[in-house]
Coordinates of C-alpha atoms in Angstrom, one line a residue:
M1 CA 22.1 3.0 16.0
S2 CA 20.2 3.8 18.9
D3 CA 18.6 1.4 21.5
Q4 CA 15.5 -0.4 20.7
P5 CA 12.8 2.3 20.1
V6 CA 9.8 2.5 22.6
I7 CA 6.4 1.2 21.1
R8 CA 3.1 2.6 21.9
E9 CA -0.3 1.4 20.5
G10 CA -3.6 3.2 20.8
Y11 CA -7.1 4.1 19.0
A12 CA -7.9 7.4 17.4
P13 CA -11.6 8.2 17.6
F14 CA -13.0 8.6 13.9
G15 CA -16.7 9.5 13.9
N16 CA -18.3 6.5 15.7
N17 CA -15.3 4.4 14.8
Q18 CA -11.7 3.6 15.9
T19 CA -8.5 3.8 13.9
W20 CA -5.9 1.3 15.5
F21 CA -2.4 2.9 15.4
R22 CA 1.2 2.0 16.7
V23 CA 4.1 4.5 17.1
T24 CA 7.5 2.8 17.1
G25 CA 9.9 5.4 18.4
D26 CA 9.7 9.0 19.8
L27 CA 7.4 11.4 18.1
S28 CA 9.4 14.2 19.6
S29 CA 12.7 13.1 17.7
A30 CA 14.6 15.6 15.7
K31 CA 13.8 13.3 12.6
T32 CA 10.4 13.9 11.1
P33 CA 8.3 11.1 11.8
V34 CA 6.8 8.8 8.7
V35 CA 3.2 7.5 8.5
I36 CA 2.8 4.1 6.7
A37 CA -0.3 3.6 4.7
H38 CA -1.0 0.1 3.8
G39 CA -2.7 -1.3 0.7
G40 CA -5.4 -3.2 -0.2
P41 CA -7.9 -1.4 -0.1
G42 CA -8.7 -3.8 2.7
C43 CA -5.3 -5.1 3.7
T44 CA -3.8 -4.7 7.1
H45 CA -0.8 -3.1 8.6
D46 CA 1.2 -6.5 9.1
Y47 CA 2.6 -7.0 5.7
V48 CA 4.2 -3.5 6.0
D49 CA 5.4 -4.2 9.4
S50 CA 9.1 -4.0 8.5
F51 CA 9.1 -0.4 7.8
K52 CA 9.4 -0.1 11.8
D53 CA 13.1 -0.9 11.0
L54 CA 13.2 3.0 10.1
A55 CA 12.9 3.6 13.8
L56 CA 16.2 1.9 14.5
N57 CA 17.7 5.3 13.3
G58 CA 15.9 7.5 15.5
R59 CA 12.7 8.2 13.3
A60 CA 9.4 7.6 14.8
V61 CA 7.3 5.2 12.6
I62 CA 3.6 5.2 12.6
H63 CA 1.5 2.2 11.4
Y64 CA -2.2 2.2 11.4
D65 CA -5.0 -0.1 10.3
Q66 CA -7.4 1.7 8.0
I67 CA -10.9 1.6 9.0
G68 CA -12.6 -1.5 8.1
N69 CA -9.5 -3.6 8.5
G70 CA -7.2 -5.1 11.0
K71 CA -7.4 -3.9 14.6
S72 CA -9.6 -0.8 13.3
T73 CA -13.3 -0.9 13.5
H74 CA -14.8 -3.4 10.9
L75 CA -18.1 -2.1 9.1
P76 CA -19.2 -5.4 7.1
N77 CA -22.6 -4.0 6.8
A78 CA -21.6 -0.6 5.3
S79 CA -23.0 0.1 2.0
Q80 CA -20.5 0.2 -0.9
D81 CA -20.7 3.8 -1.4
F82 CA -19.5 4.2 2.2
W83 CA -16.0 3.3 1.3
T84 CA -14.6 6.3 -0.6
I85 CA -11.2 8.0 -1.0
E86 CA -12.4 10.9 1.0
L87 CA -13.3 8.5 3.8
F88 CA -9.7 7.4 3.9
L89 CA -7.9 10.8 3.5
S90 CA -10.3 12.1 6.3
E91 CA -9.1 9.1 8.5
L92 CA -5.4 10.0 7.6
D93 CA -5.9 13.9 8.6
N94 CA -7.7 12.8 11.7
L95 CA -4.9 10.4 12.7
T96 CA -2.1 13.0 12.0
R97 CA -4.2 15.4 14.2
H98 CA -4.7 12.8 17.1
L99 CA -0.9 12.3 17.3
G100 CA 0.1 15.8 17.3
I101 CA 2.2 15.5 14.1
R102 CA 0.0 17.3 11.7
S103 CA 2.4 20.3 11.2
R104 CA 5.3 18.2 9.9
Y105 CA 5.2 14.5 9.0
N106 CA 6.4 12.2 6.1
L107 CA 3.9 9.9 4.3
L108 CA 4.8 6.3 3.0
G109 CA 2.1 4.6 1.0
Q110 CA 2.5 1.2 -0.4
S111 CA 0.4 -0.1 -3.5
W112 CA -3.2 1.4 -2.7
G113 CA -1.5 3.2 0.2
G114 CA 0.5 5.1 -2.4
M115 CA -2.8 5.9 -4.3
L116 CA -4.1 7.3 -1.2
G117 CA -0.9 9.1 -0.5
S118 CA -0.9 10.8 -3.9
E119 CA -4.4 12.0 -3.4
H120 CA -3.4 13.4 0.0
A121 CA -0.3 15.0 -1.4
I122 CA -2.0 16.9 -4.5
R123 CA -4.2 18.7 -1.8
R124 CA -0.9 20.2 -0.6
P125 CA -1.5 19.7 3.3
S126 CA 0.9 22.1 5.0
G127 CA 2.4 19.6 7.2
L128 CA 3.5 17.1 4.5
N129 CA 7.3 17.1 4.3
A130 CA 7.9 14.1 2.0
L131 CA 6.4 11.4 0.2
V132 CA 7.2 7.8 -0.7
L133 CA 5.2 5.9 -3.3
A134 CA 6.0 2.2 -2.9
S135 CA 4.7 0.0 -5.7
S136 CA 1.7 2.0 -6.5
P137 CA -0.2 2.6 -9.5
S138 CA -1.0 5.9 -10.9
S139 CA -4.0 4.6 -13.0
M140 CA -6.2 1.9 -12.3
P141 CA -7.0 1.2 -15.9
V142 CA -3.4 0.8 -16.7
W143 CA -2.9 -1.4 -13.4
V144 CA -5.6 -3.9 -14.9
A145 CA -4.2 -3.8 -18.3
E146 CA -0.7 -4.6 -16.9
A147 CA -2.1 -7.3 -14.7
L148 CA -3.6 -8.9 -17.7
R149 CA -0.4 -8.7 -19.9
L150 CA 1.7 -10.1 -17.0
R151 CA -0.9 -12.8 -16.7
S152 CA -0.7 -13.7 -20.4
A153 CA 3.0 -14.7 -19.8
L154 CA 2.2 -17.4 -17.2
P155 CA 2.1 -21.1 -18.2
Q156 CA -1.0 -21.6 -20.6
D157 CA -2.6 -24.2 -17.9
V158 CA -2.5 -21.5 -15.3
Q159 CA -4.3 -19.0 -17.6
D160 CA -6.8 -21.6 -18.6
T161 CA -7.6 -22.5 -15.0
L162 CA -8.1 -18.7 -14.2
A163 CA -10.3 -18.2 -17.3
L164 CA -12.4 -21.4 -16.6
H165 CA -13.3 -20.3 -13.2
E166 CA -13.8 -16.5 -13.9
A167 CA -16.3 -17.5 -16.5
N168 CA -18.3 -19.3 -13.7
G169 CA -17.9 -16.5 -11.2
D170 CA -16.1 -19.2 -9.1
Y171 CA -13.3 -17.2 -7.5
D172 CA -13.3 -19.2 -4.2
H173 CA -12.5 -22.6 -6.1
P174 CA -9.4 -24.1 -4.7
D175 CA -8.0 -24.5 -8.4
Y176 CA -8.6 -20.8 -9.0
Q177 CA -6.9 -19.8 -5.7
A178 CA -3.9 -22.0 -6.6
A179 CA -3.6 -20.4 -10.2
S180 CA -3.8 -17.0 -8.7
D181 CA -1.1 -18.0 -6.4
V182 CA 1.1 -18.5 -9.4
F183 CA 0.6 -15.0 -10.4
Y184 CA 1.3 -13.8 -6.7
R185 CA 4.5 -15.7 -6.6
H186 CA 5.8 -14.2 -9.6
H187 CA 4.6 -10.6 -9.2
V188 CA 3.5 -10.1 -5.6
C189 CA 6.2 -11.7 -3.3
R190 CA 9.0 -13.7 -4.8
L191 CA 10.4 -15.2 -1.6
P192 CA 10.1 -19.0 -1.4
V193 CA 8.6 -18.7 2.0
W194 CA 6.3 -15.8 2.9
P195 CA 7.0 -14.3 6.2
D196 CA 4.2 -14.6 8.9
E197 CA 3.3 -10.8 8.6
V198 CA 2.5 -11.2 5.0
N199 CA 0.5 -14.4 5.6
R200 CA -1.4 -12.5 8.5
T201 CA -2.6 -9.9 5.9
F202 CA -3.8 -12.4 3.5
A203 CA -5.9 -14.3 6.1
A204 CA -7.2 -10.9 7.5
L205 CA -8.2 -10.0 3.8
A206 CA -10.0 -13.5 3.3
A207 CA -11.7 -13.2 6.6
D208 CA -13.2 -9.7 5.9
P209 CA -13.1 -8.7 2.2
T210 CA -15.6 -6.0 2.6
V211 CA -13.2 -3.0 1.8
Y212 CA -11.4 -5.0 -1.1
H213 CA -14.8 -6.0 -2.8
A214 CA -16.3 -2.7 -2.5
M215 CA -13.4 -0.6 -3.9
N216 CA -11.4 -3.0 -6.1
G217 CA -13.6 -6.2 -6.7
P218 CA -13.3 -10.0 -6.7
T219 CA -9.6 -10.2 -7.9
E220 CA -6.6 -8.2 -9.0
F221 CA -7.7 -9.0 -12.7
H222 CA -11.3 -7.9 -12.2
V223 CA -11.5 -4.3 -10.8
I224 CA -15.3 -3.6 -10.9
G225 CA -15.3 -1.8 -7.6
S226 CA -15.5 2.2 -7.1
L227 CA -11.6 2.5 -8.2
K228 CA -12.1 1.0 -11.4
D229 CA -11.8 4.4 -13.4
W230 CA -9.5 6.2 -11.1
S231 CA -6.6 7.7 -12.0
V232 CA -4.2 10.5 -10.5
V233 CA -2.2 11.0 -13.8
D234 CA -3.5 14.5 -14.7
R235 CA -3.0 16.1 -11.1
L236 CA 0.5 14.7 -10.5
P237 CA 2.0 18.1 -11.2
L238 CA 0.3 19.4 -8.1
I239 CA 2.5 17.5 -5.5
D240 CA 4.8 20.1 -4.3
V241 CA 7.0 17.9 -1.9
P242 CA 9.9 15.6 -2.5
T243 CA 8.9 12.3 -3.8
L244 CA 10.5 9.0 -3.9
V245 CA 9.0 6.3 -6.3
I246 CA 10.4 2.8 -5.5
S247 CA 9.3 -0.4 -7.0
G248 CA 10.3 -4.0 -7.8
R249 CA 11.7 -5.2 -11.2
Y250 CA 8.9 -8.0 -11.2
D251 CA 6.2 -5.8 -9.7
E252 CA 2.5 -6.0 -10.5
A253 CA 2.9 -2.3 -10.4
T254 CA 5.0 -2.2 -13.7
E255 CA 7.1 0.6 -15.0
A256 CA 4.0 1.5 -16.9
C257 CA 2.0 2.0 -13.7
V258 CA 4.9 4.2 -11.8
E259 CA 6.3 6.0 -14.8
P260 CA 3.9 9.1 -14.6
F261 CA 5.0 9.7 -11.0
V262 CA 8.6 10.0 -11.9
R263 CA 7.7 12.1 -15.0
L264 CA 5.1 14.6 -13.7
I265 CA 5.9 15.0 -10.0
P266 CA 8.2 18.0 -10.1
N267 CA 10.8 16.7 -7.4
S268 CA 10.7 13.0 -7.6
R269 CA 13.3 10.3 -7.9
Q270 CA 13.0 6.6 -8.9
V271 CA 14.5 3.5 -7.3
M272 CA 14.1 0.0 -8.8
M273 CA 14.5 -3.0 -6.6
E274 CA 15.9 -5.5 -9.0
N275 CA 15.2 -8.8 -7.1
S276 CA 11.8 -7.8 -5.8
A277 CA 8.1 -7.8 -7.0
H278 CA 5.4 -5.8 -5.2
M279 CA 7.0 -6.2 -1.8
C280 CA 10.4 -4.9 -1.8
H281 CA 10.2 -3.9 1.9
V282 CA 10.0 -7.9 2.6
E283 CA 11.9 -9.1 -0.4
E284 CA 15.0 -6.8 -0.3
R285 CA 14.3 -5.5 3.3
Q286 CA 17.6 -4.2 4.2
Q287 CA 18.2 -2.4 0.9
T288 CA 14.7 -1.0 0.7
M289 CA 15.1 0.6 4.3
A290 CA 18.5 2.1 3.4
F291 CA 17.0 3.8 0.1
V292 CA 14.0 5.1 2.1
E293 CA 16.0 6.4 5.0
A294 CA 18.6 7.9 3.0
F295 CA 15.9 9.8 1.0
L296 CA 13.9 10.9 4.2
G297 CA 17.1 11.9 5.8
E298 CA 17.5 14.5 3.1
Q299 CA 14.5 16.1 3.8
D300 CA 15.0 16.4 7.7

């Protein structure tokens, strides 16, 4: 185990905007650095902060807030069609270029970050060394169908409350929020007390839901944004780097969501975290880091 890694924060100019990033560790290390792409769309790096643990073994870890989120430039008045997959792919390319790692890097995407990661990988960028897809869907129609299936197993009074307020379009009602929280406690994070970094992300998403509303929609159950018909399934055979697919037994990214990654990416393997939902990096932190580091270590 090395000494505590050095931490450096900064901004990568991206057009007229700024992408905030943080590097934990030394980019000149012999180990290939890993970029962490957070979920949402519209979340922040906070809830995936734990992946900085990978730097304790000498691997540089790059967190960043995608444009519109966290410490990066917010654009609450941008039109809905501004927020595209291509925008975030360009931002990722810009970041690796700015940090001087474009010739060799790993990419770990969590949830929406894995959707972005798979889109990045099918383009076969020359510097991409390995890919980790953590609790990510391969198809949004399947994701929504599975969310509704999981929801149908919730207590009937919870289902009735969700349906009542959805009929009125009253997604901000306290009762609707409380009923949604029951789903989250089953399928997003099963820890009895959520860590501060997870709460910070949810607070940030509530404070500025611009990206989430544009690309996803009002809730996990009503995907009416630009991603509603998205699927990468038919393009997965194009991914030509070693890929780790990791998810939780109780994950809202169910087996049906992740199975195409395992079946169709030529050099892929799967890990199921038996005591986790959608945030195994929080729920089973130490074990998750061990699996990810072992996989990335093989690719060094």
